[in-house]
Short mmCIF file of C-alpha atoms in Angstrom, two decimals:
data_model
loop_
_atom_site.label_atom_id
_atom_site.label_comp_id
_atom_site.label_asym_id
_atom_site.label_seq_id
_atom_site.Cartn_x
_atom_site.Cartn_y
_atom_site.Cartn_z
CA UNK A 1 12.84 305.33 233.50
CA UNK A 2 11.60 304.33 229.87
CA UNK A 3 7.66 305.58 231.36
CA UNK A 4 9.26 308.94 232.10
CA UNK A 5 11.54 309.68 229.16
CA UNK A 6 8.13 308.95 226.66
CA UNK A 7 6.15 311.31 228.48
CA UNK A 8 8.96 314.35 228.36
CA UNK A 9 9.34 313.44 224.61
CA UNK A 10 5.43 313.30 224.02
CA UNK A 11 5.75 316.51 225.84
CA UNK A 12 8.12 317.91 222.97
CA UNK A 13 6.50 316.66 220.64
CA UNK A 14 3.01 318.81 221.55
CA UNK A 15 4.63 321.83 223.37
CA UNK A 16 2.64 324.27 225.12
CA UNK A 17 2.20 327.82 223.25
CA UNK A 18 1.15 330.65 225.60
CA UNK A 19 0.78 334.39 223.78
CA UNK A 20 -1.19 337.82 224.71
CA UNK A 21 -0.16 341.17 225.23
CA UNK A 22 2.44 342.29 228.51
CA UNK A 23 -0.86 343.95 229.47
CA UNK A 24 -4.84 344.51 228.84
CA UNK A 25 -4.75 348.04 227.56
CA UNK A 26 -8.34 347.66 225.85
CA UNK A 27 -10.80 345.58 225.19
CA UNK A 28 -10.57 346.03 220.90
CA UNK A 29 -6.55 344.85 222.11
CA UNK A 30 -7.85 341.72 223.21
CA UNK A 31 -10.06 340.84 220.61
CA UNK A 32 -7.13 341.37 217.88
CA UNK A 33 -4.97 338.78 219.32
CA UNK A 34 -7.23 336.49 220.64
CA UNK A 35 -8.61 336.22 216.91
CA UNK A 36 -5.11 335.24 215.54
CA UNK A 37 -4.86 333.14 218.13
CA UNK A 38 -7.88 331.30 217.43
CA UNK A 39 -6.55 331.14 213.92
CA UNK A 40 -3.31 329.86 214.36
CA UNK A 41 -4.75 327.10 216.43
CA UNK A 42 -6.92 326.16 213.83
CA UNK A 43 -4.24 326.14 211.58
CA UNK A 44 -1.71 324.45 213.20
CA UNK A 45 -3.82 322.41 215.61
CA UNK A 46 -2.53 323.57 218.48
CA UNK A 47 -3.86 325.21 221.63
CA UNK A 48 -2.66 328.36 222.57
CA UNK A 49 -3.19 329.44 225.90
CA UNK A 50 -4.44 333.88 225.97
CA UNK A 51 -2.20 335.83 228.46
CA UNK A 52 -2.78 339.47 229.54
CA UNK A 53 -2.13 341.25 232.66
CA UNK A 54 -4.75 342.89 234.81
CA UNK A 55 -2.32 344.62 236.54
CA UNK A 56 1.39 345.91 236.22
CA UNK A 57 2.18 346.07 239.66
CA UNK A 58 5.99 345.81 239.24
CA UNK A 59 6.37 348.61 237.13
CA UNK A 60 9.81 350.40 236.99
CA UNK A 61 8.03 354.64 237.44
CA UNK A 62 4.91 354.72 239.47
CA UNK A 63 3.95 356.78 236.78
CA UNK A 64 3.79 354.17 234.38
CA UNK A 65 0.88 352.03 232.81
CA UNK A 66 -0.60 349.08 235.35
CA UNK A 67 -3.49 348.25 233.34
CA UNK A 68 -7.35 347.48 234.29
CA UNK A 69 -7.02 346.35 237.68
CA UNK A 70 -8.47 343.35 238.68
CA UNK A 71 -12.09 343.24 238.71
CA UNK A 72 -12.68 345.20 235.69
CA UNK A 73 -10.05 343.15 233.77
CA UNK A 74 -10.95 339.57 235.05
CA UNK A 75 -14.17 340.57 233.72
CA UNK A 76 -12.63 341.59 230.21
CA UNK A 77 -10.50 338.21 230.48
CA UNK A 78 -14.22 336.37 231.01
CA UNK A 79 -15.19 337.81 227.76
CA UNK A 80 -12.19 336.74 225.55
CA UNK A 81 -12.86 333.03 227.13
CA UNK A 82 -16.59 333.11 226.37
CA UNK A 83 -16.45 334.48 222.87
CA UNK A 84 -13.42 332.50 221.52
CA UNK A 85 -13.06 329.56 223.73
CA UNK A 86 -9.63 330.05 224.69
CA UNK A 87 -7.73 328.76 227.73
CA UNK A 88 -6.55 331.94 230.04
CA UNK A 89 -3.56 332.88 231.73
CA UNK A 90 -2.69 335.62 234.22
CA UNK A 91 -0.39 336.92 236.90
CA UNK A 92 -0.92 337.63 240.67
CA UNK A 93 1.00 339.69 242.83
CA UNK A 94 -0.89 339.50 246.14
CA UNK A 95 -2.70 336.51 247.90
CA UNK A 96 -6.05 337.64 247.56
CA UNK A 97 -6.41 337.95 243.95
CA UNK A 98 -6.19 333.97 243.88
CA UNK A 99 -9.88 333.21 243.91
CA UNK A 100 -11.48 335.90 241.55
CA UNK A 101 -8.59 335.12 238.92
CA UNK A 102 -9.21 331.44 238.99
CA UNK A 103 -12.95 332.32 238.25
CA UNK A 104 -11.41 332.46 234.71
CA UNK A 105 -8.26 331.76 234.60
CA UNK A 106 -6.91 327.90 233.70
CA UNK A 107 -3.48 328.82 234.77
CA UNK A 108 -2.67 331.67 237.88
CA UNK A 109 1.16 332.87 237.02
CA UNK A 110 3.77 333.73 239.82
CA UNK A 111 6.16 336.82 239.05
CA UNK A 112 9.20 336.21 238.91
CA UNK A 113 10.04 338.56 242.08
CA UNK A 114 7.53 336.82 244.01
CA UNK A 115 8.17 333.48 243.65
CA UNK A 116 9.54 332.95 247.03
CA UNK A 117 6.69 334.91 248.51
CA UNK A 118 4.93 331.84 250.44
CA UNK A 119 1.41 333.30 250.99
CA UNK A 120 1.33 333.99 247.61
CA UNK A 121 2.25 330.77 246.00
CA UNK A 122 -0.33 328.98 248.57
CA UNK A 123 -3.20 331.12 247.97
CA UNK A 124 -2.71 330.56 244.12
CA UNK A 125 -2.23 326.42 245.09
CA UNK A 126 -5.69 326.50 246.71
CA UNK A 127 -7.51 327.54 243.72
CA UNK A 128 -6.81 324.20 242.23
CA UNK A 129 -5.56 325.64 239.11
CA UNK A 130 -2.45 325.32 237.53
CA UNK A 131 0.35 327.32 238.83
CA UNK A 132 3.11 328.74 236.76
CA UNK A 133 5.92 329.63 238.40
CA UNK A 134 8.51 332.06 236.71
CA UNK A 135 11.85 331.29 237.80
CA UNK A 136 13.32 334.67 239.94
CA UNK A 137 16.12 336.77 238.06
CA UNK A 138 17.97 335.89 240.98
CA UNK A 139 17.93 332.30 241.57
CA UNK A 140 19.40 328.96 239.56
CA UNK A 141 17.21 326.65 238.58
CA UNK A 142 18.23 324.13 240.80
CA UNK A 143 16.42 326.38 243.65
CA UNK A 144 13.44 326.40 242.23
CA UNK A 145 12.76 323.09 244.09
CA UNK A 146 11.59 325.17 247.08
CA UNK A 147 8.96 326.95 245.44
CA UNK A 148 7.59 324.07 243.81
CA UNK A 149 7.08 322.19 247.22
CA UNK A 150 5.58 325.22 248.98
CA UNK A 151 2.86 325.27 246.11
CA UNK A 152 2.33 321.41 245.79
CA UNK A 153 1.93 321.08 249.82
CA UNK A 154 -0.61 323.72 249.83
CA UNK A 155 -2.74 321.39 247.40
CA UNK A 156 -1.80 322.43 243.86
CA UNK A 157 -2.33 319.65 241.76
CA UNK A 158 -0.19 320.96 238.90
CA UNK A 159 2.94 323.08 238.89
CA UNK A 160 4.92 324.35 235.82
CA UNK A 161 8.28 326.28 235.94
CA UNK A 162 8.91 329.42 233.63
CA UNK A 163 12.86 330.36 232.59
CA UNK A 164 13.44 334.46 232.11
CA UNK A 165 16.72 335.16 232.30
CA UNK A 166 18.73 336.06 235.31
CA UNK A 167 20.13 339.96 236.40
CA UNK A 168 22.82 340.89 237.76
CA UNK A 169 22.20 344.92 237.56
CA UNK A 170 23.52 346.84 234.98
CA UNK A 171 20.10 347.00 233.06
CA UNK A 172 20.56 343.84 231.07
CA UNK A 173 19.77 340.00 231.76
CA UNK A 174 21.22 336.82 231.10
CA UNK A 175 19.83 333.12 230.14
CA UNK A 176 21.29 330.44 231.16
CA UNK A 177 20.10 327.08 229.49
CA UNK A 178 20.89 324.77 231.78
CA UNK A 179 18.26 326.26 234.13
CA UNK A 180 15.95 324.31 231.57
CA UNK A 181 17.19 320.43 232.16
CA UNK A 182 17.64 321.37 235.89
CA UNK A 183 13.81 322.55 236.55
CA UNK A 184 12.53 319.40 234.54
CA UNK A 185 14.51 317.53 237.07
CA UNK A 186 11.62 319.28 239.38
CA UNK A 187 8.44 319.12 237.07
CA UNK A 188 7.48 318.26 233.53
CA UNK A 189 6.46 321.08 232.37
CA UNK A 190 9.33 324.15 231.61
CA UNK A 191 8.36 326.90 229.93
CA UNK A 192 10.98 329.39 227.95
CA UNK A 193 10.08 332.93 228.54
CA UNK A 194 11.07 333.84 224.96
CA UNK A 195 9.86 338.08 225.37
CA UNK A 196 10.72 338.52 229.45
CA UNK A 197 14.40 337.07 228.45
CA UNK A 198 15.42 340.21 225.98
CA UNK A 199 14.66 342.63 228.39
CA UNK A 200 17.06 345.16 229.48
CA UNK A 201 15.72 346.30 232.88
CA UNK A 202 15.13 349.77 233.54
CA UNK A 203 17.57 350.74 230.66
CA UNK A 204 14.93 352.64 229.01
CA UNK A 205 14.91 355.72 230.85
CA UNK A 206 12.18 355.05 233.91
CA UNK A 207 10.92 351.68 231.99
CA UNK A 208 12.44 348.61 230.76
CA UNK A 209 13.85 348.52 227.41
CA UNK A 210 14.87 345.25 225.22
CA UNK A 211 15.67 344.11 221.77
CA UNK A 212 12.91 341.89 220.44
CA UNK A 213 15.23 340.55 217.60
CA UNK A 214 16.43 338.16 219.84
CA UNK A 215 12.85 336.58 220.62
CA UNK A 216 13.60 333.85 217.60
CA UNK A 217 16.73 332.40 219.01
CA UNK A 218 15.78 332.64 222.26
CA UNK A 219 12.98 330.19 221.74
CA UNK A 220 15.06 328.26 218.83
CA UNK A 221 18.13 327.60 222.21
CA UNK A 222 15.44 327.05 224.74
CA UNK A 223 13.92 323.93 222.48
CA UNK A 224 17.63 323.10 221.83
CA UNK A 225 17.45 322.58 225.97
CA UNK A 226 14.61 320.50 226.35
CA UNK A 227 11.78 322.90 226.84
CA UNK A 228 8.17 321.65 226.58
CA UNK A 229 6.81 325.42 226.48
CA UNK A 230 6.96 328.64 225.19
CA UNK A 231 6.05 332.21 225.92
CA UNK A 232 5.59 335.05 223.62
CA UNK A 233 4.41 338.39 224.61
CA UNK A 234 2.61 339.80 221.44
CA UNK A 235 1.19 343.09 220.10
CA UNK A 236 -0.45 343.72 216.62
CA UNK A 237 2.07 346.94 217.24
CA UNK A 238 4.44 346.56 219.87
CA UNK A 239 6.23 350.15 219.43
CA UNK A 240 3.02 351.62 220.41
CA UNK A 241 2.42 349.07 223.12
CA UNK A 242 2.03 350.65 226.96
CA UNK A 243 3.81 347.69 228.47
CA UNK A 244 7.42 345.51 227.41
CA UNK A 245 6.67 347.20 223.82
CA UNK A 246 10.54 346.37 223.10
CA UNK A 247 10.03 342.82 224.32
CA UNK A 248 6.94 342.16 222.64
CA UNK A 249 6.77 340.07 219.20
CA UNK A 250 5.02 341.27 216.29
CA UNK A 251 1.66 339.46 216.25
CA UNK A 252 2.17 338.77 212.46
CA UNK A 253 5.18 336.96 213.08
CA UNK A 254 4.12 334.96 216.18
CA UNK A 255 2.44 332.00 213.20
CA UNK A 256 6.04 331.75 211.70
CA UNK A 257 8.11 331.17 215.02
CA UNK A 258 5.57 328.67 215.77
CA UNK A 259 5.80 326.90 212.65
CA UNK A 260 9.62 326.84 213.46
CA UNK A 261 9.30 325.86 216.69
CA UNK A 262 6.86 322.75 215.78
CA UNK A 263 9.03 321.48 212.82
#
């Protein structure tokens, strides 16, 4: 018991950071945040890990912005790695984009929606990379068990779980923070979704809205609970942003919160 309560407070001590925009819109995009990224880990001595989407595929209008696809934006997720060194992160929605993403990728996300989708969690398992799992608006944290096991019998070697907030309609979502304690009773690594969690689904007219002013606190409760992670979505201008714009954090301010966070 004394082994495993200094590794989750080692853990707190040297949280993971993981930032990027909701989704690759260009190439110039990418380059603008990896650079602060690269800078704030210098600064801080940290290691933030680069997220951006390839694709949107859970979009609220079909007319809305998906991004690259995948080819084309694995490739432009290659690039960021090779010119500034940083670890990568993206999403999958269907089995098969498993092995081309882990070409690049260090860590292979699970939505939220599809974390119960078995073929899915698997195919990501195989890759041997790590596999983030977002906890589902719709489950406790407790559940999240299940998941877990489907990925870790399939071969994955490590598995992290991601709080966001649960739904219950009405366009708006709710955290609870006991979901955090209750998934590290699963793994070691829990991860506070500090962007997903303002949301306010499909309250903004044919795409999600939110209120970004809550990102701070969000991530100030979820350390409060135990977390050994944290999530920011982040755009140099996230008004203008084609994805989550009302979820995203200013880029400028991402150094600050992390400052915060780390104190």
């Amino acid at each position: 018991m004394k082994d495993e309560l200094k590794i989750d407070n080692n853990m707190k001590n040297n949280p993971i950071f993981i930032a990027g925009p909701c989704v690759i819109e260009s190439q110039e995009l990418l380059s603008t945040v990896a650079e602060e990224l690269v800078r704030i880990n210098q600064a801080l001595g940290i290691n933030i890990i680069f997220k951006a989407s390839f694709d949107k595929a859970n979009r609220t209008s079909i007319h809305s912005f998906r991004g690259p696809g995948l080819e084309r934006g694995i490739r432009m997720l290659g690039d960021i790695k090779e010119k500034y060194g940083l670890r990568i992160l993206t999403d999958i929605h269907e089995s098969h984009q498993a092995q081309m993403a882990a070409e690049v990728c260090d860590v292979l996300q699970i939505p939220a929606f599809l974390c119960r989708q078995t073929d899915l969690l698997v195919a990501a398992a195989q890759t041997g990379r790590i596999v983030n799992i977002k906890k589902a608006q719709f489950l406790s944290g407790i559940d999240m068990r299940y998941p877990v096991e489907k990925a870790k019998e399939a071969g994955a070697k490590e598995v992290w779980l991601t709080e966001r907030g649960n739904t219950f309609g009405y366009n708006n979502l709710v955290v609870d923070f006991r979901n955090i304690p209750d998934m590290l009773n699963i793994v070691p690594t829990v991860i506070m979704d500090c962007t997903h969690s303002v949301q306010r689904p499909g309250a903004g007219g044919g795409k999600t809205s939110g209120d970004r002013r809550f990102v701070p606190s969000m991530a100030l409760a979820a350390k409060a609970f135990g977390a050994t992670g944290y999530f920011f979505e982040v755009h140099p201008d996230p008004d203008r942003g084609l994805s989550d714009g009302p979820n995203m954090l200013e880029l400028n301010k991402l150094e600050s919160l992390i400052r915060e966070l780390l104190a």
